Short mmCIF file of C-alpha atoms and ligand atoms in Angstrom, two decimals:
data_model
loop_
_atom_site.label_atom_id
_atom_site.label_comp_id
_atom_site.label_asym_id
_atom_site.label_seq_id
_atom_site.Cartn_x
_atom_site.Cartn_y
_atom_site.Cartn_z
CA MET A 1 41.55 -23.82 0.09
CA ASN A 2 41.28 -23.26 3.81
CA GLU A 3 38.17 -23.87 5.87
CA ILE A 4 37.01 -20.28 6.02
CA GLU A 5 37.24 -19.71 2.31
CA ASN A 6 35.45 -22.97 1.81
CA ALA A 7 32.59 -21.97 4.05
CA ARG A 8 32.14 -18.71 2.26
CA SER A 9 31.81 -19.25 -1.44
CA LYS A 10 32.27 -16.52 -4.00
CA ALA A 11 28.54 -16.41 -4.69
CA GLN A 12 27.84 -15.86 -1.02
CA THR A 13 30.31 -13.01 -0.80
CA HIS A 14 28.81 -11.30 -3.82
CA ASN A 15 25.22 -11.86 -2.77
CA ILE A 16 25.90 -10.45 0.67
CA LYS A 17 27.68 -7.47 -0.81
CA ALA A 18 24.83 -6.72 -3.22
CA ALA A 19 22.22 -7.08 -0.47
CA LYS A 20 24.19 -4.80 1.83
CA THR A 21 24.52 -2.20 -0.93
CA VAL A 22 20.74 -2.14 -1.39
CA ALA A 23 20.26 -1.74 2.37
CA GLU A 24 22.85 1.04 2.45
CA THR A 25 20.94 2.93 -0.26
CA VAL A 26 17.79 3.27 1.81
CA LYS A 27 19.46 3.60 5.21
CA SER A 28 19.52 7.40 5.30
CA THR A 29 15.73 7.59 4.77
CA LEU A 30 14.80 5.75 7.98
CA GLY A 31 12.99 7.49 10.78
CA PRO A 32 11.57 10.92 11.49
CA MET A 33 14.78 12.67 10.46
CA GLY A 34 15.33 10.49 7.39
CA MET A 35 16.22 12.25 4.16
CA ASP A 36 14.50 11.96 0.78
CA LYS A 37 15.93 10.47 -2.40
CA LEU A 38 15.63 12.01 -5.81
CA MET A 39 15.54 9.34 -8.46
CA MET A 40 15.86 10.07 -12.14
CA ASP A 41 15.62 7.80 -15.15
CA GLY A 42 17.33 8.19 -18.53
CA GLY A 43 14.42 10.26 -19.81
CA GLY A 44 14.82 12.78 -17.00
CA ASN A 45 11.66 11.70 -15.17
CA VAL A 46 12.02 12.48 -11.51
CA ILE A 47 10.63 10.97 -8.34
CA VAL A 48 11.32 12.52 -4.95
CA THR A 49 10.52 10.10 -2.15
CA ASN A 50 11.25 8.97 1.37
CA ASP A 51 9.34 5.73 0.95
CA GLY A 52 11.57 2.65 1.10
CA ALA A 53 9.26 0.54 -1.05
CA THR A 54 9.16 3.16 -3.80
CA ILE A 55 12.93 3.65 -3.80
CA LEU A 56 13.53 -0.06 -4.07
CA ARG A 57 10.88 -0.52 -6.75
CA GLU A 58 12.51 2.16 -8.89
CA LEU A 59 16.06 1.02 -8.19
CA ASP A 60 17.77 -0.59 -11.12
CA VAL A 61 19.02 -3.70 -9.34
CA THR A 62 20.51 -6.43 -11.50
CA HIS A 63 22.39 -8.59 -9.01
CA PRO A 64 20.35 -11.59 -7.81
CA GLY A 65 21.35 -10.98 -4.17
CA GLY A 66 20.11 -7.39 -4.38
CA LYS A 67 16.94 -8.51 -6.11
CA MET A 68 16.08 -10.81 -3.23
CA ILE A 69 16.18 -7.86 -0.85
CA VAL A 70 14.00 -5.80 -3.16
CA GLU A 71 11.48 -8.66 -3.19
CA VAL A 72 11.32 -8.73 0.58
CA ALA A 73 10.52 -5.02 0.64
CA LYS A 74 7.63 -5.66 -1.74
CA THR A 75 6.26 -8.37 0.54
CA GLN A 76 6.46 -6.08 3.55
CA GLU A 77 4.70 -3.32 1.62
CA SER A 78 1.89 -5.56 0.47
CA LEU A 79 1.29 -7.18 3.85
CA CYS A 80 1.85 -4.27 6.24
CA TYR A 81 1.88 -1.13 4.03
CA ASP A 82 4.84 0.27 5.98
CA GLY A 83 8.12 -0.76 7.57
CA THR A 84 9.91 -1.54 4.31
CA THR A 85 13.02 0.47 5.08
CA SER A 86 13.32 -1.18 8.49
CA THR A 87 13.00 -4.66 6.96
CA VAL A 88 15.69 -4.01 4.38
CA ILE A 89 18.09 -2.40 6.85
CA LEU A 90 17.60 -5.31 9.26
CA ALA A 91 18.23 -7.85 6.51
CA GLY A 92 21.37 -5.95 5.49
CA GLN A 93 22.64 -5.98 9.06
CA LEU A 94 21.87 -9.68 9.57
CA LEU A 95 23.92 -10.43 6.46
CA ALA A 96 26.75 -8.14 7.56
CA ASN A 97 26.87 -9.86 10.95
CA SER A 98 26.89 -13.27 9.30
CA GLU A 99 30.10 -12.29 7.53
CA SER A 100 31.94 -12.00 10.83
CA LEU A 101 30.50 -15.37 11.85
CA PHE A 102 31.89 -16.86 8.64
CA GLU A 103 35.25 -15.43 9.55
CA LYS A 104 35.06 -17.16 12.90
CA GLY A 105 34.53 -20.41 11.02
CA LEU A 106 30.78 -20.96 11.39
CA HIS A 107 29.12 -22.94 8.63
CA PRO A 108 26.27 -21.16 6.78
CA ASN A 109 23.84 -23.84 7.90
CA VAL A 110 24.73 -23.27 11.55
CA ILE A 111 24.17 -19.54 11.08
CA CYS A 112 20.81 -20.19 9.42
CA ARG A 113 19.72 -22.48 12.23
CA GLY A 114 20.79 -19.92 14.83
CA TYR A 115 18.99 -17.09 13.02
CA HIS A 116 15.91 -19.25 12.71
CA GLU A 117 15.88 -20.01 16.42
CA ALA A 118 16.53 -16.35 17.24
CA THR A 119 13.55 -15.29 15.09
CA ARG A 120 11.30 -17.76 16.88
CA MET A 121 12.42 -16.53 20.31
CA ALA A 122 12.16 -12.86 19.34
CA ILE A 123 8.64 -13.21 17.89
CA LYS A 124 7.46 -15.17 20.90
CA PHE A 125 8.77 -12.42 23.18
CA LEU A 126 7.19 -9.76 20.98
CA ASN A 127 3.80 -11.48 21.15
CA GLU A 128 3.90 -12.22 24.85
CA GLU A 129 5.72 -9.31 26.41
CA ILE A 130 6.07 -6.36 24.06
CA THR A 131 2.66 -6.18 22.37
CA ILE A 132 0.16 -3.79 23.94
CA THR A 133 -3.60 -3.98 23.45
CA SER A 134 -5.12 -0.88 21.93
CA LYS A 135 -8.13 0.43 23.79
CA GLU A 136 -8.82 3.88 22.51
CA ARG A 137 -9.21 5.80 19.31
CA ASN A 138 -6.27 8.03 20.22
CA ASP A 139 -3.98 5.05 19.69
CA LEU A 140 -5.04 4.98 16.05
CA VAL A 141 -4.26 8.68 15.67
CA ALA A 142 -0.83 8.10 17.25
CA VAL A 143 -0.12 5.17 14.91
CA ALA A 144 -0.99 7.35 11.92
CA LYS A 145 1.27 10.12 13.21
CA THR A 146 4.21 7.73 13.68
CA ALA A 147 3.86 6.58 10.08
CA ILE A 148 3.68 10.15 8.78
CA THR A 149 6.57 11.63 10.80
CA GLY A 150 9.47 12.42 8.52
CA LYS A 151 7.38 12.48 5.35
CA THR A 152 6.16 15.38 3.22
CA LEU A 153 2.86 15.10 5.04
CA GLU A 154 4.44 16.06 8.34
CA ASN A 155 3.50 19.73 7.93
CA ALA A 156 -0.13 18.80 8.27
CA ILE A 157 0.34 15.89 10.66
CA GLU A 158 -2.66 16.62 12.92
CA ASP A 159 -5.15 16.96 10.07
CA VAL A 160 -3.74 14.06 8.09
CA ALA A 161 -3.72 11.64 11.05
CA GLU A 162 -7.29 12.54 11.92
CA LEU A 163 -8.35 12.17 8.29
CA CYS A 164 -6.75 8.73 7.99
CA VAL A 165 -8.43 7.45 11.14
CA ALA A 166 -11.81 8.82 10.07
CA ALA A 167 -11.45 7.23 6.63
CA VAL A 168 -10.48 3.79 7.95
CA GLU A 169 -13.18 3.91 10.61
CA LYS A 170 -15.77 4.60 7.97
CA ALA A 171 -14.56 2.08 5.41
CA GLY A 172 -13.51 -0.71 7.78
CA ASP A 173 -10.07 -1.29 6.26
CA ALA A 174 -7.42 0.46 4.22
CA GLU A 175 -8.27 -1.36 0.99
CA SER A 176 -11.79 0.06 0.97
CA VAL A 177 -10.64 3.65 1.25
CA LYS A 178 -10.43 5.17 -2.20
CA VAL A 179 -7.86 7.90 -2.69
CA VAL A 180 -8.19 10.61 -5.33
CA SER A 181 -5.71 13.45 -5.69
CA PHE A 182 -6.19 16.84 -7.30
CA PRO A 183 -3.23 19.19 -7.77
CA GLY A 184 -3.71 22.63 -6.26
CA ASP A 185 -4.19 24.08 -2.79
CA SER A 186 -2.30 22.52 0.13
CA ILE A 187 -2.34 19.27 2.07
CA GLN A 188 -4.48 20.90 4.77
CA ASP A 189 -7.26 21.27 2.23
CA SER A 190 -7.51 17.50 1.80
CA TYR A 191 -10.83 16.10 2.97
CA LEU A 192 -12.88 12.97 3.34
CA TYR A 193 -15.70 12.70 0.82
CA ASP A 194 -18.67 10.70 1.90
CA GLY A 195 -19.15 8.81 -1.34
CA CYS A 196 -17.47 7.73 -4.55
CA ILE A 197 -15.59 9.86 -7.07
CA VAL A 198 -15.49 8.66 -10.68
CA ASN A 199 -13.26 10.04 -13.37
CA LYS A 200 -14.09 8.66 -16.75
CA ASP A 201 -14.23 10.35 -20.07
CA TYR A 202 -17.78 11.34 -20.71
CA VAL A 203 -19.50 10.42 -23.82
CA LEU A 204 -21.56 13.56 -23.68
CA GLU A 205 -21.49 16.90 -22.02
CA GLY A 206 -24.20 17.23 -19.47
CA ARG A 207 -25.61 19.15 -16.58
CA ASP A 208 -23.64 19.89 -13.42
CA GLU A 209 -25.99 18.09 -11.11
CA TYR A 210 -28.07 14.98 -11.31
CA SER A 211 -30.17 13.15 -8.81
CA HIS A 212 -30.61 9.62 -10.18
CA LEU A 213 -28.43 6.84 -11.44
CA VAL A 214 -28.56 3.41 -13.04
CA LEU A 215 -25.68 0.93 -12.97
CA MET A 216 -25.25 -1.55 -15.79
CA ASN A 217 -22.72 -4.34 -15.86
CA THR A 218 -22.98 -4.62 -19.64
CA GLY A 219 -22.86 -2.39 -22.71
CA LEU A 220 -25.37 -0.63 -24.91
CA GLU A 221 -24.07 -1.54 -28.31
CA ASN A 222 -24.76 -4.01 -31.08
CA GLU A 223 -24.66 -7.48 -29.68
CA LYS A 224 -21.52 -9.37 -30.40
CA SER A 225 -22.23 -12.95 -31.38
CA GLU A 226 -20.78 -15.52 -29.05
CA ASP A 227 -19.24 -17.62 -31.81
CA ASN A 228 -17.13 -16.55 -34.65
CA ILE A 229 -19.70 -17.07 -37.40
CA GLN A 230 -19.97 -15.88 -40.95
CA LEU A 231 -23.29 -14.72 -42.36
CA GLN A 232 -24.02 -14.40 -46.02
CA MET A 233 -26.79 -11.96 -46.76
CA ASN A 234 -27.77 -9.59 -49.47
CA SER A 235 -27.84 -5.89 -48.83
CA GLU A 236 -31.56 -5.88 -48.11
CA SER A 237 -31.41 -8.48 -45.39
CA PHE A 238 -28.26 -6.86 -44.03
CA GLN A 239 -30.16 -3.59 -43.66
CA SER A 240 -32.98 -5.30 -41.82
CA TYR A 241 -30.46 -7.20 -39.64
CA LYS A 242 -28.84 -3.92 -38.70
CA ALA A 243 -32.17 -2.23 -38.14
CA SER A 244 -33.33 -5.01 -35.80
CA SER A 245 -30.36 -4.64 -33.48
CA LYS A 246 -30.80 -0.87 -33.60
CA THR A 247 -34.44 -1.22 -32.62
CA HIS A 248 -33.40 -3.39 -29.72
CA LEU A 249 -30.93 -0.77 -28.49
CA ILE A 250 -33.43 2.05 -28.87
CA GLU A 251 -35.86 0.03 -26.82
CA SER A 252 -33.28 -0.34 -24.05
CA ALA A 253 -32.60 3.38 -24.19
CA LYS A 254 -36.33 4.09 -24.02
CA ARG A 255 -36.59 1.97 -20.91
CA LEU A 256 -33.87 4.06 -19.28
CA VAL A 257 -35.70 7.26 -20.16
CA GLU A 258 -38.92 5.79 -18.82
CA TYR A 259 -37.33 5.02 -15.47
CA MET A 260 -35.42 8.30 -15.29
CA PRO A 261 -37.92 10.87 -16.53
CA GLU A 262 -36.09 13.69 -14.74
CA GLY A 263 -32.77 12.71 -16.22
CA GLY A 264 -29.79 11.09 -14.50
CA VAL A 265 -26.57 9.24 -15.10
CA VAL A 266 -26.08 5.74 -16.50
CA PHE A 267 -22.81 4.06 -15.54
CA VAL A 268 -22.06 1.34 -18.08
CA ARG A 269 -19.25 -1.19 -17.95
CA ASP A 270 -18.83 -1.64 -21.69
CA ASN A 271 -19.27 0.59 -24.68
CA VAL A 272 -22.35 2.55 -25.69
CA ASN A 273 -23.36 3.23 -29.29
CA ASP A 274 -23.29 6.85 -30.36
CA PHE A 275 -26.92 6.96 -31.43
CA VAL A 276 -27.95 5.59 -28.02
CA CYS A 277 -25.87 8.30 -26.35
CA SER A 278 -27.42 11.06 -28.38
CA TYR A 279 -30.91 9.71 -27.75
CA LEU A 280 -30.22 9.64 -24.01
CA LYS A 281 -28.66 13.08 -24.06
CA LYS A 282 -31.83 14.53 -25.60
CA ASN A 283 -33.59 13.11 -22.59
CA HIS A 284 -31.12 14.59 -20.09
CA ILE A 285 -29.36 11.34 -19.32
CA MET A 286 -25.59 11.39 -19.13
CA VAL A 287 -23.72 8.26 -20.12
CA VAL A 288 -20.45 7.22 -18.46
CA ARG A 289 -18.96 4.27 -20.24
CA ARG A 290 -16.14 1.82 -19.61
CA VAL A 291 -16.56 2.07 -15.84
CA PRO A 292 -14.49 -0.63 -14.07
CA GLU A 293 -16.51 -3.29 -12.31
CA SER A 294 -14.96 -2.40 -8.95
CA THR A 295 -16.21 1.19 -9.33
CA LEU A 296 -19.67 -0.12 -10.22
CA ARG A 297 -19.65 -2.15 -7.02
CA THR A 298 -18.62 0.89 -4.99
CA LEU A 299 -21.33 2.98 -6.63
CA SER A 300 -23.81 0.24 -5.87
CA ARG A 301 -22.90 0.48 -2.18
CA VAL A 302 -23.11 4.27 -2.20
CA ALA A 303 -26.50 4.39 -3.90
CA ASP A 304 -27.76 1.23 -2.22
CA THR A 305 -28.94 -0.12 -5.53
CA PRO A 306 -28.23 -3.35 -7.44
CA ILE A 307 -26.13 -3.49 -10.60
CA CYS A 308 -28.24 -4.52 -13.60
CA GLN A 309 -26.72 -7.29 -15.64
CA THR A 310 -28.83 -6.63 -18.78
CA PRO A 311 -30.73 -3.56 -20.01
CA GLU A 312 -33.99 -5.48 -19.47
CA GLU A 313 -33.28 -5.73 -15.76
CA VAL A 314 -33.51 -1.94 -15.28
CA GLU A 315 -36.65 -1.43 -13.24
CA PHE A 316 -35.99 1.69 -11.26
CA CYS A 317 -33.33 4.30 -10.73
CA ALA A 318 -31.68 5.10 -7.43
CA PRO A 319 -31.90 8.56 -5.90
CA VAL A 320 -28.43 10.05 -5.30
CA LYS A 321 -26.62 13.36 -5.37
CA ILE A 322 -24.27 13.62 -8.33
CA LYS A 323 -22.09 16.66 -8.81
CA ARG A 324 -19.76 17.35 -11.72
CA GLU A 325 -16.45 19.14 -11.12
CA LYS A 326 -13.45 19.84 -13.30
CA HIS A 327 -9.96 19.41 -11.89
CA ASN A 328 -6.84 19.81 -13.97
CA ASP A 329 -8.87 19.57 -17.18
CA VAL A 330 -10.48 16.29 -16.19
CA TRP A 331 -14.13 16.03 -15.28
CA TYR A 332 -14.99 14.14 -12.11
CA LEU A 333 -18.36 12.95 -10.89
CA PHE A 334 -18.92 13.10 -7.14
CA VAL A 335 -21.59 10.59 -6.19
CA ASN A 336 -23.11 10.31 -2.77
CA GLY A 337 -26.13 8.42 -1.67
CA GLU A 338 -29.09 9.27 0.51
CA LEU A 339 -28.27 6.61 3.07
CA GLU A 340 -25.12 6.23 5.14
CA SER A 341 -22.71 3.83 3.39
CA ASN A 342 -19.27 2.56 4.30
CA VAL A 343 -17.65 4.10 1.23
CA ALA A 344 -15.06 6.77 1.92
CA THR A 345 -12.95 8.65 -0.58
CA LEU A 346 -9.97 10.67 0.52
CA VAL A 347 -9.55 13.74 -1.61
CA LEU A 348 -5.91 14.78 -1.47
CA ARG A 349 -4.74 18.24 -2.35
CA GLY A 350 -1.13 19.28 -2.92
CA ALA A 351 0.76 21.94 -4.75
CA THR A 352 2.34 19.95 -7.56
CA SER A 353 1.94 16.48 -8.93
CA HIS A 354 5.41 15.53 -7.56
CA THR A 355 4.49 16.43 -4.01
CA LEU A 356 1.05 14.95 -4.53
CA ASP A 357 2.51 11.56 -5.46
CA GLU A 358 4.58 11.58 -2.28
CA VAL A 359 1.55 12.73 -0.28
CA GLU A 360 -0.39 9.80 -1.71
CA ARG A 361 2.35 7.35 -0.71
CA GLY A 362 2.39 8.79 2.82
CA PHE A 363 -1.37 8.42 3.06
CA ASP A 364 -1.16 4.83 1.84
CA ASP A 365 1.26 3.98 4.67
CA ALA A 366 -0.80 5.79 7.29
CA LEU A 367 -4.12 4.30 6.17
CA GLY A 368 -2.54 0.85 6.16
CA VAL A 369 -1.08 1.01 9.66
CA VAL A 370 -4.27 2.51 11.09
CA SER A 371 -6.30 -0.33 9.62
CA LEU A 372 -3.82 -2.91 10.96
CA VAL A 373 -4.15 -1.58 14.51
CA MET A 374 -7.90 -0.99 14.24
CA ASN A 375 -8.50 -4.58 13.20
CA SER A 376 -5.90 -6.37 15.34
CA LYS A 377 -5.99 -3.98 18.32
CA GLU A 378 -2.29 -4.65 18.85
CA TYR A 379 0.54 -2.17 18.83
CA VAL A 380 4.13 -1.88 20.03
CA ILE A 381 6.26 1.08 21.00
CA GLY A 382 8.09 2.61 18.03
CA GLY A 383 11.43 4.31 17.55
CA GLY A 384 13.12 0.89 17.48
CA ASN A 385 12.03 0.22 21.08
CA SER A 386 10.53 -3.18 20.26
CA TYR A 387 13.66 -4.18 18.34
CA ALA A 388 15.90 -3.18 21.26
CA ARG A 389 13.74 -5.15 23.69
CA MET A 390 13.83 -8.27 21.50
CA SER A 391 17.57 -7.78 21.26
CA SER A 392 18.04 -7.65 25.06
CA HIS A 393 15.87 -10.72 25.47
CA LEU A 394 17.92 -12.68 22.95
CA ARG A 395 21.21 -11.59 24.49
CA GLN A 396 20.06 -12.83 27.87
CA HIS A 397 18.85 -16.16 26.55
CA ALA A 398 21.44 -16.97 23.90
CA ALA A 399 23.61 -18.82 26.40
CA LYS A 400 20.78 -21.25 27.13
CA ILE A 401 20.95 -22.56 23.58
CA GLY A 402 24.63 -23.46 23.82
CA GLY A 403 26.86 -24.63 20.98
CA ARG A 404 27.83 -22.59 17.98
CA ALA A 405 24.25 -21.56 17.23
CA GLN A 406 24.53 -19.37 20.31
CA MET A 407 26.93 -17.12 18.40
CA ALA A 408 24.38 -16.70 15.63
CA ILE A 409 21.71 -15.77 18.16
CA GLU A 410 24.03 -13.14 19.62
CA ALA A 411 24.69 -11.82 16.12
CA PHE A 412 20.94 -11.65 15.52
CA SER A 413 20.52 -9.77 18.77
CA ASP A 414 23.15 -7.22 17.74
CA ALA A 415 21.55 -6.79 14.32
CA LEU A 416 18.15 -5.89 15.79
CA GLU A 417 19.70 -2.79 17.38
CA ILE A 418 20.42 -1.37 13.93
CA ILE A 419 16.89 0.10 13.84
CA PRO A 420 17.15 2.47 16.86
CA ALA A 421 20.80 3.10 15.97
CA THR A 422 19.94 4.22 12.44
CA ILE A 423 17.02 6.38 13.60
CA ALA A 424 19.43 8.17 15.97
CA GLU A 425 22.21 8.38 13.40
CA ASN A 426 19.91 9.90 10.78
CA ALA A 427 18.92 12.53 13.33
CA GLY A 428 22.58 13.46 13.74
CA HIS A 429 23.18 11.73 17.08
CA ASP A 430 25.67 9.10 18.11
CA PRO A 431 24.10 5.71 17.42
CA LEU A 432 26.26 3.84 19.91
CA ASP A 433 25.37 6.15 22.81
CA VAL A 434 21.68 5.77 22.06
CA VAL A 435 21.83 1.99 21.79
CA LEU A 436 23.79 1.70 25.03
CA ALA A 437 21.38 4.08 26.78
CA MET A 438 18.42 2.02 25.57
CA ARG A 439 20.06 -1.21 26.81
CA HIS A 440 20.64 0.46 30.17
CA GLU A 441 17.04 1.65 30.48
CA ILE A 442 15.71 -1.81 29.59
CA LEU A 443 17.92 -3.38 32.28
CA GLN A 444 16.54 -0.82 34.76
CA GLY A 445 13.04 -1.92 33.84
CA ASN A 446 12.20 1.25 31.86
CA LEU A 447 10.67 -0.44 28.86
CA THR A 448 9.31 2.49 26.87
CA PHE A 449 12.45 4.35 25.85
CA GLY A 450 13.70 5.13 22.37
CA PRO A 451 15.92 7.60 20.53
CA ASP A 452 15.17 11.26 21.25
CA VAL A 453 15.57 12.63 17.75
CA GLU A 454 15.28 16.27 18.79
CA ASN A 455 17.77 16.46 21.67
CA GLY A 456 19.87 13.33 21.39
CA GLY A 457 19.95 10.58 24.02
CA VAL A 458 16.79 8.69 24.83
CA CYS A 459 13.25 9.63 25.83
CA ASP A 460 9.94 7.97 26.60
CA MET A 461 8.45 6.92 23.27
CA LEU A 462 5.07 6.01 24.74
CA LYS A 463 4.67 9.48 26.23
CA ALA A 464 5.69 10.96 22.87
CA GLY A 465 2.98 8.83 21.22
CA VAL A 466 5.40 6.93 18.98
CA ILE A 467 3.64 3.60 18.46
CA GLU A 468 3.24 1.24 15.50
CA PRO A 469 1.34 -1.96 14.62
CA ALA A 470 2.70 -5.11 16.29
CA SER A 471 2.17 -7.06 13.05
CA LEU A 472 4.43 -4.62 11.19
CA VAL A 473 7.41 -5.33 13.45
CA LYS A 474 6.66 -9.06 13.51
CA GLN A 475 6.56 -9.22 9.72
CA ALA A 476 9.70 -7.09 9.40
CA VAL A 477 11.72 -9.43 11.64
CA GLN A 478 10.36 -12.56 9.98
CA SER A 479 10.90 -11.32 6.42
CA ALA A 480 14.39 -9.99 7.14
CA SER A 481 15.39 -13.27 8.73
CA GLU A 482 13.90 -15.34 5.93
CA VAL A 483 15.63 -13.45 3.16
CA THR A 484 18.91 -13.58 5.07
CA ASN A 485 18.62 -17.34 5.32
CA SER A 486 17.85 -17.65 1.61
CA VAL A 487 20.85 -15.51 0.68
CA LEU A 488 23.15 -17.47 3.02
CA ARG A 489 22.05 -20.83 1.66
CA ILE A 490 23.05 -19.96 -1.92
CA ASP A 491 26.58 -21.10 -2.65
CA ASP A 492 26.62 -20.78 -6.39
CA ILE A 493 25.00 -18.76 -9.13
CA ILE A 494 24.52 -20.76 -12.30
CA ALA A 495 23.20 -19.46 -15.62
CA ARG A 496 19.91 -21.08 -16.55
CA ARG A 497 18.56 -21.33 -20.06
CA PRO A 498 16.03 -18.67 -20.94
CA THR A 499 12.43 -19.53 -20.09
CA GLN A 500 10.36 -20.14 -23.19
P1 LIG B 601 9.87 2.42 7.30
O1 LIG B 601 9.90 2.34 5.82
O2 LIG B 601 10.61 1.29 7.92
O3 LIG B 601 8.50 2.61 7.86
P2 LIG B 601 10.33 5.14 8.16
O4 LIG B 601 11.27 6.10 7.53
O5 LIG B 601 8.88 5.36 8.01
O6 LIG B 601 10.73 3.71 7.66
O7 LIG B 601 10.71 5.10 9.70
C1 LIG B 601 10.00 4.36 10.60
C2 LIG B 601 10.68 4.29 11.95
O8 LIG B 601 10.75 5.59 12.56
C3 LIG B 601 9.85 3.41 12.87
O9 LIG B 601 10.70 2.55 13.56
C4 LIG B 601 9.20 4.42 13.80
O10 LIG B 601 8.89 3.86 15.04
C5 LIG B 601 10.26 5.48 13.89
N1 LIG B 601 9.73 6.78 14.36
C6 LIG B 601 8.67 7.46 13.89
N2 LIG B 601 8.48 8.61 14.58
C7 LIG B 601 9.47 8.66 15.51
C8 LIG B 601 9.83 9.61 16.53
N3 LIG B 601 9.14 10.72 16.73
N4 LIG B 601 10.91 9.33 17.29
C9 LIG B 601 11.63 8.22 17.09
N5 LIG B 601 11.34 7.29 16.15
C10 LIG B 601 10.28 7.50 15.37
MG1 LIG B 602 7.22 4.23 7.58
#
């Protein structure tokens, strides 16, 4: 076996091929002119999406090399909400470039070391030179728009971007923004609701409006004994045993009625006995059972009231505005408090549930990136500009490293340019021309240029408002480099015994 074949084992070749195939699958979706994918399972269920994370999640990947790439997309999605396609394409390109280094006789470990060093240099440059500090609210709107461009949401880009920024500003971060979608109407009819929306099956029909609520982190049913005990009793004592627990429940229900004489809604985490429900209904109290604890906490913030841990703790009810609405045959309760709270619910509207799912994914990305920039105050110029600048920096400094690792740094530098190249290519322009034009502009000191997707060539991305969170690009480069190194280090795939 000659040296080259030795350096590149069979497992490596296959892993790289599988990883590249995964990257190739999502490549055409990148950027504002990216296309959508229609995915269908054996049962004929269809998803239409442009979202890299969703495509990869639904992709039936069996090869371990491909699976590693899918994992990296998941990490990117969970940390930065967006940038999954870029991460995967970059990883694919890093692996492709490593193949030509293998052919030149570089050992995988040398490539890994070079890539590692290149990542360190690129991130340092990104932090020190490329990152811009966000000073105004308009930056957040621009970040939202960049994330939305090329998605279903684009038709309503102005409204959607504004809505996302307003929601994140109110809630503080993306995780605290609740999203509810109702089919019907169009995206433009989406709005920000100043409160919490609960959809739970109701135990009882009720009125359309209420003005008080009680939150209970327990149930209203016969007490379950803590231990698994057996009782032996005759039918008489059994009747009195049953009656005593019933009396206890009725007492709890009476307390609720006492504190909510005008009626209201009780949100209960566990179950509620039917006779308690009917007693409460007679007294104009609606019961919503099996409410998740997280919803109870949100409701508690909206109504500015504590959650009672036992029925005995109920001492007052909180004044709120509760409205009942039916959407798509499901009843929803809209709850908003008297005081200003930091709870925000985005109500999304869209024609069909297919488009609505994609709208929801677009909103998730946009909310995420807005919250990243709002909390870190750091952004970079989009359209692959930051990648091209890191690339130029690496190319200039690779020679300083010397030795064979220098070749790996140059390969890393070339790979970074795949992002602007693919954005241009997907828009129908020549990727090479765009990359060369961007290199030229950077050398001239014009540091804000990126692919002009409308007219071809390059244009000023900052003027066009194409900006994205700095942490998104940083994470994309780090994750892509890490997964590349892991794939390159594997030289054999061995069957392991099934986990028990
Ligand atoms: P990802 O899953 O990586 O976020 P997208 O399909 O959302 O993939 O594409 C994001 C890329 O498109 C980013 O690099 C972003 O800067 C770029 N982009 C967004 N809007 C524009 C635009 N108007 N012109 C050029 N590039 C853009
Ligand atoms: Mg995106």
